mmCIF file of C-alpha atoms in Angstrom:
data_model
loop_
_atom_site.group_PDB
_atom_site.id
_atom_site.type_symbol
_atom_site.label_atom_id
_atom_site.label_comp_id
_atom_site.label_asym_id
_atom_site.label_seq_id
_atom_site.Cartn_x
_atom_site.Cartn_y
_atom_site.Cartn_z
ATOM 1 C CA MET L 1 -0.045 0.022 -0.108
ATOM 2 C CA SER L 2 1.319 3.330 -1.140
ATOM 3 C CA HIS L 3 1.926 6.172 1.395
ATOM 4 C CA THR L 4 -0.843 8.072 -0.338
ATOM 5 C CA THR L 5 -3.604 5.197 -0.142
ATOM 6 C CA LEU L 6 -2.521 4.563 3.363
ATOM 7 C CA LYS L 7 -3.005 8.150 4.337
ATOM 8 C CA THR L 8 -6.592 7.931 2.398
ATOM 9 C CA ALA L 9 -7.541 4.948 4.399
ATOM 10 C CA LEU L 10 -6.833 6.335 7.651
ATOM 11 C CA LEU L 11 -8.723 9.431 6.886
ATOM 12 C CA ALA L 12 -11.728 7.506 5.768
ATOM 13 C CA SER L 13 -11.557 5.388 9.001
ATOM 14 C CA ALA L 14 -11.231 8.745 11.163
ATOM 15 C CA ILE L 15 -14.389 10.007 9.391
ATOM 16 C CA LEU L 16 -16.152 6.807 9.801
ATOM 17 C CA SER L 17 -15.386 6.502 13.466
ATOM 18 C CA GLY L 18 -16.401 10.031 14.093
ATOM 19 C CA ALA L 19 -19.798 9.582 12.125
ATOM 20 C CA ALA L 20 -20.356 6.422 14.400
ATOM 21 C CA LEU L 21 -19.721 8.290 17.535
ATOM 22 C CA ALA L 22 -21.902 11.346 16.797
ATOM 23 C CA PRO L 23 -25.277 9.702 17.186
ATOM 24 C CA ALA L 24 -24.232 8.278 20.504
ATOM 25 C CA HIS L 25 -23.039 11.628 21.763
ATOM 26 C CA ALA L 26 -26.028 13.456 20.380
ATOM 27 C CA ALA L 27 -28.218 10.905 22.280
ATOM 28 C CA GLY L 28 -26.296 11.435 25.229
ATOM 29 C CA ALA L 29 -26.673 15.353 25.044
ATOM 30 C CA ALA L 30 -30.249 14.825 24.558
ATOM 31 C CA ILE L 31 -30.911 12.919 27.590
ATOM 32 C CA ALA L 32 -28.730 15.350 29.712
ATOM 33 C CA GLU L 33 -30.987 18.281 28.226
ATOM 34 C CA GLN L 34 -33.947 16.460 28.948
ATOM 35 C CA ASN L 35 -32.809 15.892 32.595
ATOM 36 C CA ALA L 36 -31.768 19.497 33.090
ATOM 37 C CA ASP L 37 -34.949 20.346 34.834
ATOM 38 C CA THR L 38 -34.882 17.396 37.286
ATOM 39 C CA THR L 39 -33.391 16.885 40.616
ATOM 40 C CA VAL L 40 -32.909 13.568 42.396
ATOM 41 C CA VAL L 41 -33.326 14.009 46.238
ATOM 42 C CA LEU L 42 -31.848 11.115 48.037
ATOM 43 C CA VAL L 43 -32.903 10.331 51.513
ATOM 44 C CA HIS L 44 -30.705 7.984 53.691
ATOM 45 C CA GLY L 45 -31.801 5.467 56.231
ATOM 46 C CA ALA L 46 -30.922 4.762 59.890
ATOM 47 C CA PHE L 47 -27.552 3.605 60.580
ATOM 48 C CA ALA L 48 -26.176 5.515 57.711
ATOM 49 C CA ASP L 49 -25.743 9.242 56.285
ATOM 50 C CA GLY L 50 -25.794 11.009 52.970
ATOM 51 C CA SER L 51 -22.428 9.444 51.899
ATOM 52 C CA SER L 52 -24.248 5.943 51.526
ATOM 53 C CA TRP L 53 -25.375 7.307 47.975
ATOM 54 C CA ASP L 54 -21.681 8.324 47.025
ATOM 55 C CA LYS L 55 -21.503 5.583 44.287
ATOM 56 C CA VAL L 56 -24.927 6.527 42.931
ATOM 57 C CA ILE L 57 -24.589 10.231 42.792
ATOM 58 C CA PRO L 58 -21.847 10.393 39.822
ATOM 59 C CA LEU L 59 -23.812 7.969 37.825
ATOM 60 C CA LEU L 60 -26.919 10.419 37.890
ATOM 61 C CA GLN L 61 -24.876 13.423 37.360
ATOM 62 C CA ALA L 62 -23.337 12.022 34.333
ATOM 63 C CA LYS L 63 -26.726 11.931 32.716
ATOM 64 C CA GLY L 64 -27.488 15.570 33.481
ATOM 65 C CA LEU L 65 -29.311 15.032 36.680
ATOM 66 C CA LYS L 66 -28.887 17.470 39.563
ATOM 67 C CA VAL L 67 -28.738 15.500 42.947
ATOM 68 C CA VAL L 68 -28.991 16.528 46.420
ATOM 69 C CA ALA L 69 -28.529 14.023 49.399
ATOM 70 C CA VAL L 70 -30.461 15.029 52.505
ATOM 71 C CA GLN L 71 -28.850 14.728 55.750
ATOM 72 C CA ASN L 72 -31.356 13.228 58.047
ATOM 73 C CA PRO L 73 -31.061 14.148 61.900
ATOM 74 C CA LEU L 74 -32.606 10.852 62.530
ATOM 75 C CA THR L 75 -34.363 12.096 65.731
ATOM 76 C CA SER L 76 -37.989 11.722 64.623
ATOM 77 C CA LEU L 77 -40.156 11.065 61.634
ATOM 78 C CA ALA L 78 -41.162 14.679 61.777
ATOM 79 C CA ASP L 79 -37.638 16.147 61.951
ATOM 80 C CA ASP L 80 -36.267 14.067 58.945
ATOM 81 C CA VAL L 81 -39.607 14.733 56.993
ATOM 82 C CA ALA L 82 -38.707 18.584 57.673
ATOM 83 C CA ALA L 83 -35.278 17.936 56.362
ATOM 84 C CA ALA L 84 -36.363 16.379 53.201
ATOM 85 C CA GLN L 85 -39.048 18.974 52.403
ATOM 86 C CA ARG L 86 -36.627 21.751 52.946
ATOM 87 C CA VAL L 87 -34.656 20.427 50.099
ATOM 88 C CA ILE L 88 -37.687 19.646 47.894
ATOM 89 C CA ASP L 89 -38.892 23.245 48.368
ATOM 90 C CA ALA L 90 -35.574 24.592 47.269
ATOM 91 C CA GLN L 91 -35.750 23.148 43.932
ATOM 92 C CA SER L 92 -37.014 24.818 40.944
ATOM 93 C CA GLY L 93 -38.152 21.836 38.854
ATOM 94 C CA ARG L 94 -39.228 18.293 39.104
ATOM 95 C CA VAL L 95 -38.122 16.161 41.939
ATOM 96 C CA ILE L 96 -37.445 12.461 41.740
ATOM 97 C CA LEU L 97 -37.648 11.511 45.573
ATOM 98 C CA VAL L 98 -35.739 8.249 46.635
ATOM 99 C CA GLY L 99 -35.547 6.710 50.073
ATOM 100 C CA HIS L 100 -33.463 3.852 51.534
ATOM 101 C CA SER L 101 -34.587 1.898 54.444
ATOM 102 C CA TRP L 102 -36.080 4.211 56.862
ATOM 103 C CA GLY L 103 -36.009 6.805 54.309
ATOM 104 C CA GLY L 104 -38.883 5.212 52.577
ATOM 105 C CA THR L 105 -41.081 6.082 55.457
ATOM 106 C CA VAL L 106 -39.749 9.715 55.068
ATOM 107 C CA ILE L 107 -40.483 10.012 51.379
ATOM 108 C CA THR L 108 -43.916 8.573 52.227
ATOM 109 C CA GLN L 109 -44.726 11.590 54.385
ATOM 110 C CA ALA L 110 -42.748 14.037 52.693
ATOM 111 C CA GLY L 111 -43.510 13.374 48.983
ATOM 112 C CA THR L 112 -46.642 14.920 48.574
ATOM 113 C CA SER L 113 -45.545 18.145 46.910
ATOM 114 C CA ASP L 114 -46.535 18.539 43.274
ATOM 115 C CA LYS L 115 -42.754 18.951 42.467
ATOM 116 C CA VAL L 116 -42.416 15.327 43.265
ATOM 117 C CA LYS L 117 -42.962 13.263 40.121
ATOM 118 C CA ALA L 118 -42.185 9.840 41.295
ATOM 119 C CA LEU L 119 -40.977 7.932 44.508
ATOM 120 C CA VAL L 120 -38.129 5.247 44.452
ATOM 121 C CA TYR L 121 -38.071 3.054 47.478
ATOM 122 C CA VAL L 122 -34.595 1.235 47.875
ATOM 123 C CA ALA L 123 -35.019 -1.818 50.233
ATOM 124 C CA ALA L 124 -37.297 0.505 52.201
ATOM 125 C CA PHE L 125 -40.316 0.795 54.582
ATOM 126 C CA ALA L 126 -43.448 1.852 52.563
ATOM 127 C CA PRO L 127 -46.091 2.628 55.212
ATOM 128 C CA SER L 128 -49.817 3.240 54.622
ATOM 129 C CA GLU L 129 -51.307 6.340 56.104
ATOM 130 C CA GLY L 130 -51.373 6.102 59.929
ATOM 131 C CA GLU L 131 -48.744 3.305 60.214
ATOM 132 C CA ALA L 132 -45.633 3.419 62.189
ATOM 133 C CA SER L 133 -42.407 1.805 60.687
ATOM 134 C CA GLY L 134 -41.805 -0.410 63.792
ATOM 135 C CA ASP L 135 -45.199 -2.113 63.209
ATOM 136 C CA LEU L 136 -44.795 -2.875 59.594
ATOM 137 C CA GLY L 137 -42.632 -6.187 60.066
ATOM 138 C CA LYS L 138 -44.729 -7.780 62.871
ATOM 139 C CA ASP L 139 -45.921 -10.544 60.579
ATOM 140 C CA TYR L 140 -42.458 -11.416 59.699
ATOM 141 C CA PRO L 141 -39.461 -13.115 61.584
ATOM 142 C CA VAL L 142 -37.294 -10.562 63.058
ATOM 143 C CA PRO L 143 -34.255 -9.834 60.672
ATOM 144 C CA PRO L 144 -31.023 -10.851 61.972
ATOM 145 C CA GLY L 145 -29.588 -7.297 61.884
ATOM 146 C CA ILE L 146 -32.419 -5.753 63.876
ATOM 147 C CA ALA L 147 -31.835 -8.337 66.495
ATOM 148 C CA THR L 148 -28.488 -6.737 67.120
ATOM 149 C CA LEU L 149 -29.276 -3.293 67.607
ATOM 150 C CA LYS L 150 -27.990 -1.608 70.706
ATOM 151 C CA PRO L 151 -29.247 1.574 72.522
ATOM 152 C CA ASP L 152 -27.315 4.439 74.087
ATOM 153 C CA ALA L 153 -28.106 6.190 77.135
ATOM 154 C CA ALA L 154 -30.399 8.618 75.311
ATOM 155 C CA GLY L 155 -32.289 5.897 73.458
ATOM 156 C CA PHE L 156 -30.583 6.239 70.042
ATOM 157 C CA LEU L 157 -30.211 2.843 68.319
ATOM 158 C CA TYR L 158 -26.939 1.820 66.621
ATOM 159 C CA LEU L 159 -25.520 -1.266 64.819
ATOM 160 C CA PRO L 160 -22.363 -2.905 66.257
ATOM 161 C CA GLU L 161 -19.275 -2.938 63.923
ATOM 162 C CA GLU L 162 -19.475 -6.901 63.489
ATOM 163 C CA SER L 163 -23.489 -6.671 62.635
ATOM 164 C CA VAL L 164 -22.498 -3.876 59.770
ATOM 165 C CA ARG L 165 -20.457 -6.301 58.373
ATOM 166 C CA LEU L 166 -22.502 -9.381 58.702
ATOM 167 C CA ASN L 167 -26.276 -8.056 58.267
ATOM 168 C CA PHE L 168 -26.094 -4.614 56.962
ATOM 169 C CA ALA L 169 -23.574 -4.799 54.113
ATOM 170 C CA GLN L 170 -22.460 -8.270 54.054
ATOM 171 C CA ASP L 171 -21.573 -8.125 50.348
ATOM 172 C CA LEU L 172 -19.135 -5.273 50.705
ATOM 173 C CA PRO L 173 -15.416 -5.376 51.821
ATOM 174 C CA ALA L 174 -14.638 -5.330 55.497
ATOM 175 C CA ALA L 175 -12.729 -2.246 55.102
ATOM 176 C CA THR L 176 -15.766 -0.494 53.743
ATOM 177 C CA THR L 177 -18.158 -1.910 56.556
ATOM 178 C CA ARG L 178 -15.606 -0.766 59.194
ATOM 179 C CA LEU L 179 -15.945 2.899 57.836
ATOM 180 C CA MET L 180 -19.775 2.466 57.404
ATOM 181 C CA ALA L 181 -19.910 1.575 61.309
ATOM 182 C CA ALA L 182 -17.686 4.410 62.138
ATOM 183 C CA THR L 183 -19.771 7.163 60.240
ATOM 184 C CA GLN L 184 -23.352 5.679 60.869
ATOM 185 C CA GLY L 185 -26.318 7.740 62.028
ATOM 186 C CA PRO L 186 -27.819 6.339 65.221
ATOM 187 C CA ILE L 187 -31.502 6.692 65.149
ATOM 188 C CA GLN L 188 -33.850 7.690 68.014
ATOM 189 C CA GLY L 189 -35.602 4.495 68.789
ATOM 190 C CA LYS L 190 -38.954 6.286 69.354
ATOM 191 C CA ALA L 191 -39.047 7.491 65.663
ATOM 192 C CA PHE L 192 -40.081 3.810 64.686
ATOM 193 C CA GLY L 193 -43.353 4.588 66.634
ATOM 194 C CA ASP L 194 -43.998 7.691 64.773
ATOM 195 C CA LYS L 195 -46.971 7.285 62.490
ATOM 196 C CA THR L 196 -47.363 8.685 59.133
ATOM 197 C CA THR L 197 -50.328 11.148 58.335
ATOM 198 C CA VAL L 198 -50.347 10.651 54.468
ATOM 199 C CA ALA L 199 -49.107 8.171 51.968
ATOM 200 C CA ALA L 200 -47.695 10.069 49.022
ATOM 201 C CA TRP L 201 -47.023 6.835 46.935
ATOM 202 C CA LYS L 202 -51.057 6.721 46.461
ATOM 203 C CA ASN L 203 -50.806 9.583 43.916
ATOM 204 C CA LYS L 204 -47.484 9.083 42.480
ATOM 205 C CA PRO L 205 -45.667 6.640 40.161
ATOM 206 C CA ASN L 206 -43.768 4.291 42.408
ATOM 207 C CA TYR L 207 -40.587 2.189 41.841
ATOM 208 C CA TYR L 208 -39.283 -0.324 44.265
ATOM 209 C CA ILE L 209 -35.932 -2.132 44.574
ATOM 210 C CA VAL L 210 -36.100 -5.327 46.680
ATOM 211 C CA ALA L 211 -32.855 -6.526 48.039
ATOM 212 C CA GLY L 212 -33.011 -10.189 47.856
ATOM 213 C CA LYS L 213 -30.484 -10.946 50.521
ATOM 214 C CA ASP L 214 -31.431 -8.192 53.018
ATOM 215 C CA ARG L 215 -30.892 -8.984 56.761
ATOM 216 C CA MET L 216 -32.362 -5.743 57.954
ATOM 217 C CA ILE L 217 -35.839 -5.855 56.469
ATOM 218 C CA ALA L 218 -37.245 -9.151 55.428
ATOM 219 C CA PRO L 219 -37.228 -9.430 51.701
ATOM 220 C CA GLN L 220 -40.754 -10.979 51.724
ATOM 221 C CA LEU L 221 -41.961 -7.774 53.271
ATOM 222 C CA GLU L 222 -40.082 -5.508 50.747
ATOM 223 C CA GLN L 223 -41.874 -7.647 48.098
ATOM 224 C CA ALA L 224 -45.281 -6.956 49.838
ATOM 225 C CA PHE L 225 -44.526 -3.279 49.883
ATOM 226 C CA ALA L 226 -43.691 -3.237 46.255
ATOM 227 C CA LYS L 227 -47.059 -5.043 45.396
ATOM 228 C CA LYS L 228 -48.997 -2.724 47.799
ATOM 229 C CA LEU L 229 -47.622 0.261 45.884
ATOM 230 C CA ASN L 230 -48.179 -1.152 42.395
ATOM 231 C CA ALA L 231 -44.585 -0.263 41.926
ATOM 232 C CA VAL L 232 -42.237 -0.962 38.963
ATOM 233 C CA THR L 233 -40.231 -3.413 40.674
ATOM 234 C CA THR L 234 -36.444 -4.551 40.401
ATOM 235 C CA VAL L 235 -35.041 -7.419 42.441
ATOM 236 C CA LEU L 236 -31.362 -7.445 43.291
ATOM 237 C CA GLN L 237 -29.565 -10.141 45.017
ATOM 238 C CA THR L 238 -27.884 -7.694 47.546
ATOM 239 C CA SER L 239 -27.530 -6.778 51.164
ATOM 240 C CA HIS L 240 -29.396 -4.041 52.654
ATOM 241 C CA VAL L 241 -27.359 -1.536 50.611
ATOM 242 C CA PRO L 242 -27.782 -2.093 46.902
ATOM 243 C CA MET L 243 -26.818 1.575 46.120
ATOM 244 C CA LEU L 244 -23.388 0.622 47.599
ATOM 245 C CA SER L 245 -23.063 -3.018 46.076
ATOM 246 C CA GLN L 246 -24.800 -2.528 42.759
ATOM 247 C CA PRO L 247 -24.899 1.342 42.251
ATOM 248 C CA LYS L 248 -25.258 1.046 38.423
ATOM 249 C CA GLN L 249 -28.551 -1.007 38.796
ATOM 250 C CA VAL L 250 -29.959 1.253 41.420
ATOM 251 C CA ALA L 251 -29.065 4.345 39.147
ATOM 252 C CA ASP L 252 -30.733 2.723 36.308
ATOM 253 C CA VAL L 253 -34.037 2.621 38.188
ATOM 254 C CA ILE L 254 -33.616 6.145 39.350
ATOM 255 C CA LEU L 255 -32.925 7.155 35.697
ATOM 256 C CA ALA L 256 -36.107 5.254 34.522
ATOM 257 C CA ALA L 257 -38.087 7.328 37.078
ATOM 258 C CA ALA L 258 -36.724 10.619 35.966
ATOM 259 C CA ALA L 259 -37.378 9.755 32.041
ATOM 260 C CA LYS L 260 -40.953 9.020 32.755
ATOM 261 C CA ARG L 261 -42.983 12.184 31.751
#
């Protein structure tokens, strides 16, 4: 092959490669533009904090979504709902409200705003109006992790480090679970007796991620929640924290909720 022929072939290859990439780039730009008016509000659960979403957040941001992780005080349902509602109220466009674990109870109460276009429950409680989280699992065996909870002098419940490793996040490396145990947010035990007064899921599109190997909330109970909500349901064979062990799959569910218009 002559130098001129080789040069021509390389140029043609570059042009064709660029042409192939152009549609994908255009599609990505279109998705980002569509998502520009949408904020994902992430509500963490008990024994965690906002950093529990740190693997999911960049995946959502890469698709053009604004993301805000609420920092729950975990002192009462009313206090946590107020924290979530402050974030919701601060947004100018559409909101996709996501709750993990105890955060499911929070979004059930906090998600009535017209700004909230969908609710996403991640291995989460989903009470009906007038229900308390602590009553929701009474017809199911006590999950192994719940049996290990310890109270401090003020009545806040926390998970011992070993239980975080064995029950809360058993599919994550030990170094990660040690960090999670050290940074966990203990929850005031009385909060589990606080009853909702509304059920936002009755009037919103709902999505539910069941954690099939959950040792904090019975997977069968999660399935029952998903059925009650008539939710688009995804089952992931993970511990109680699928957003850390399978973040892409969790992000995909949130993206699907955001895409629905």
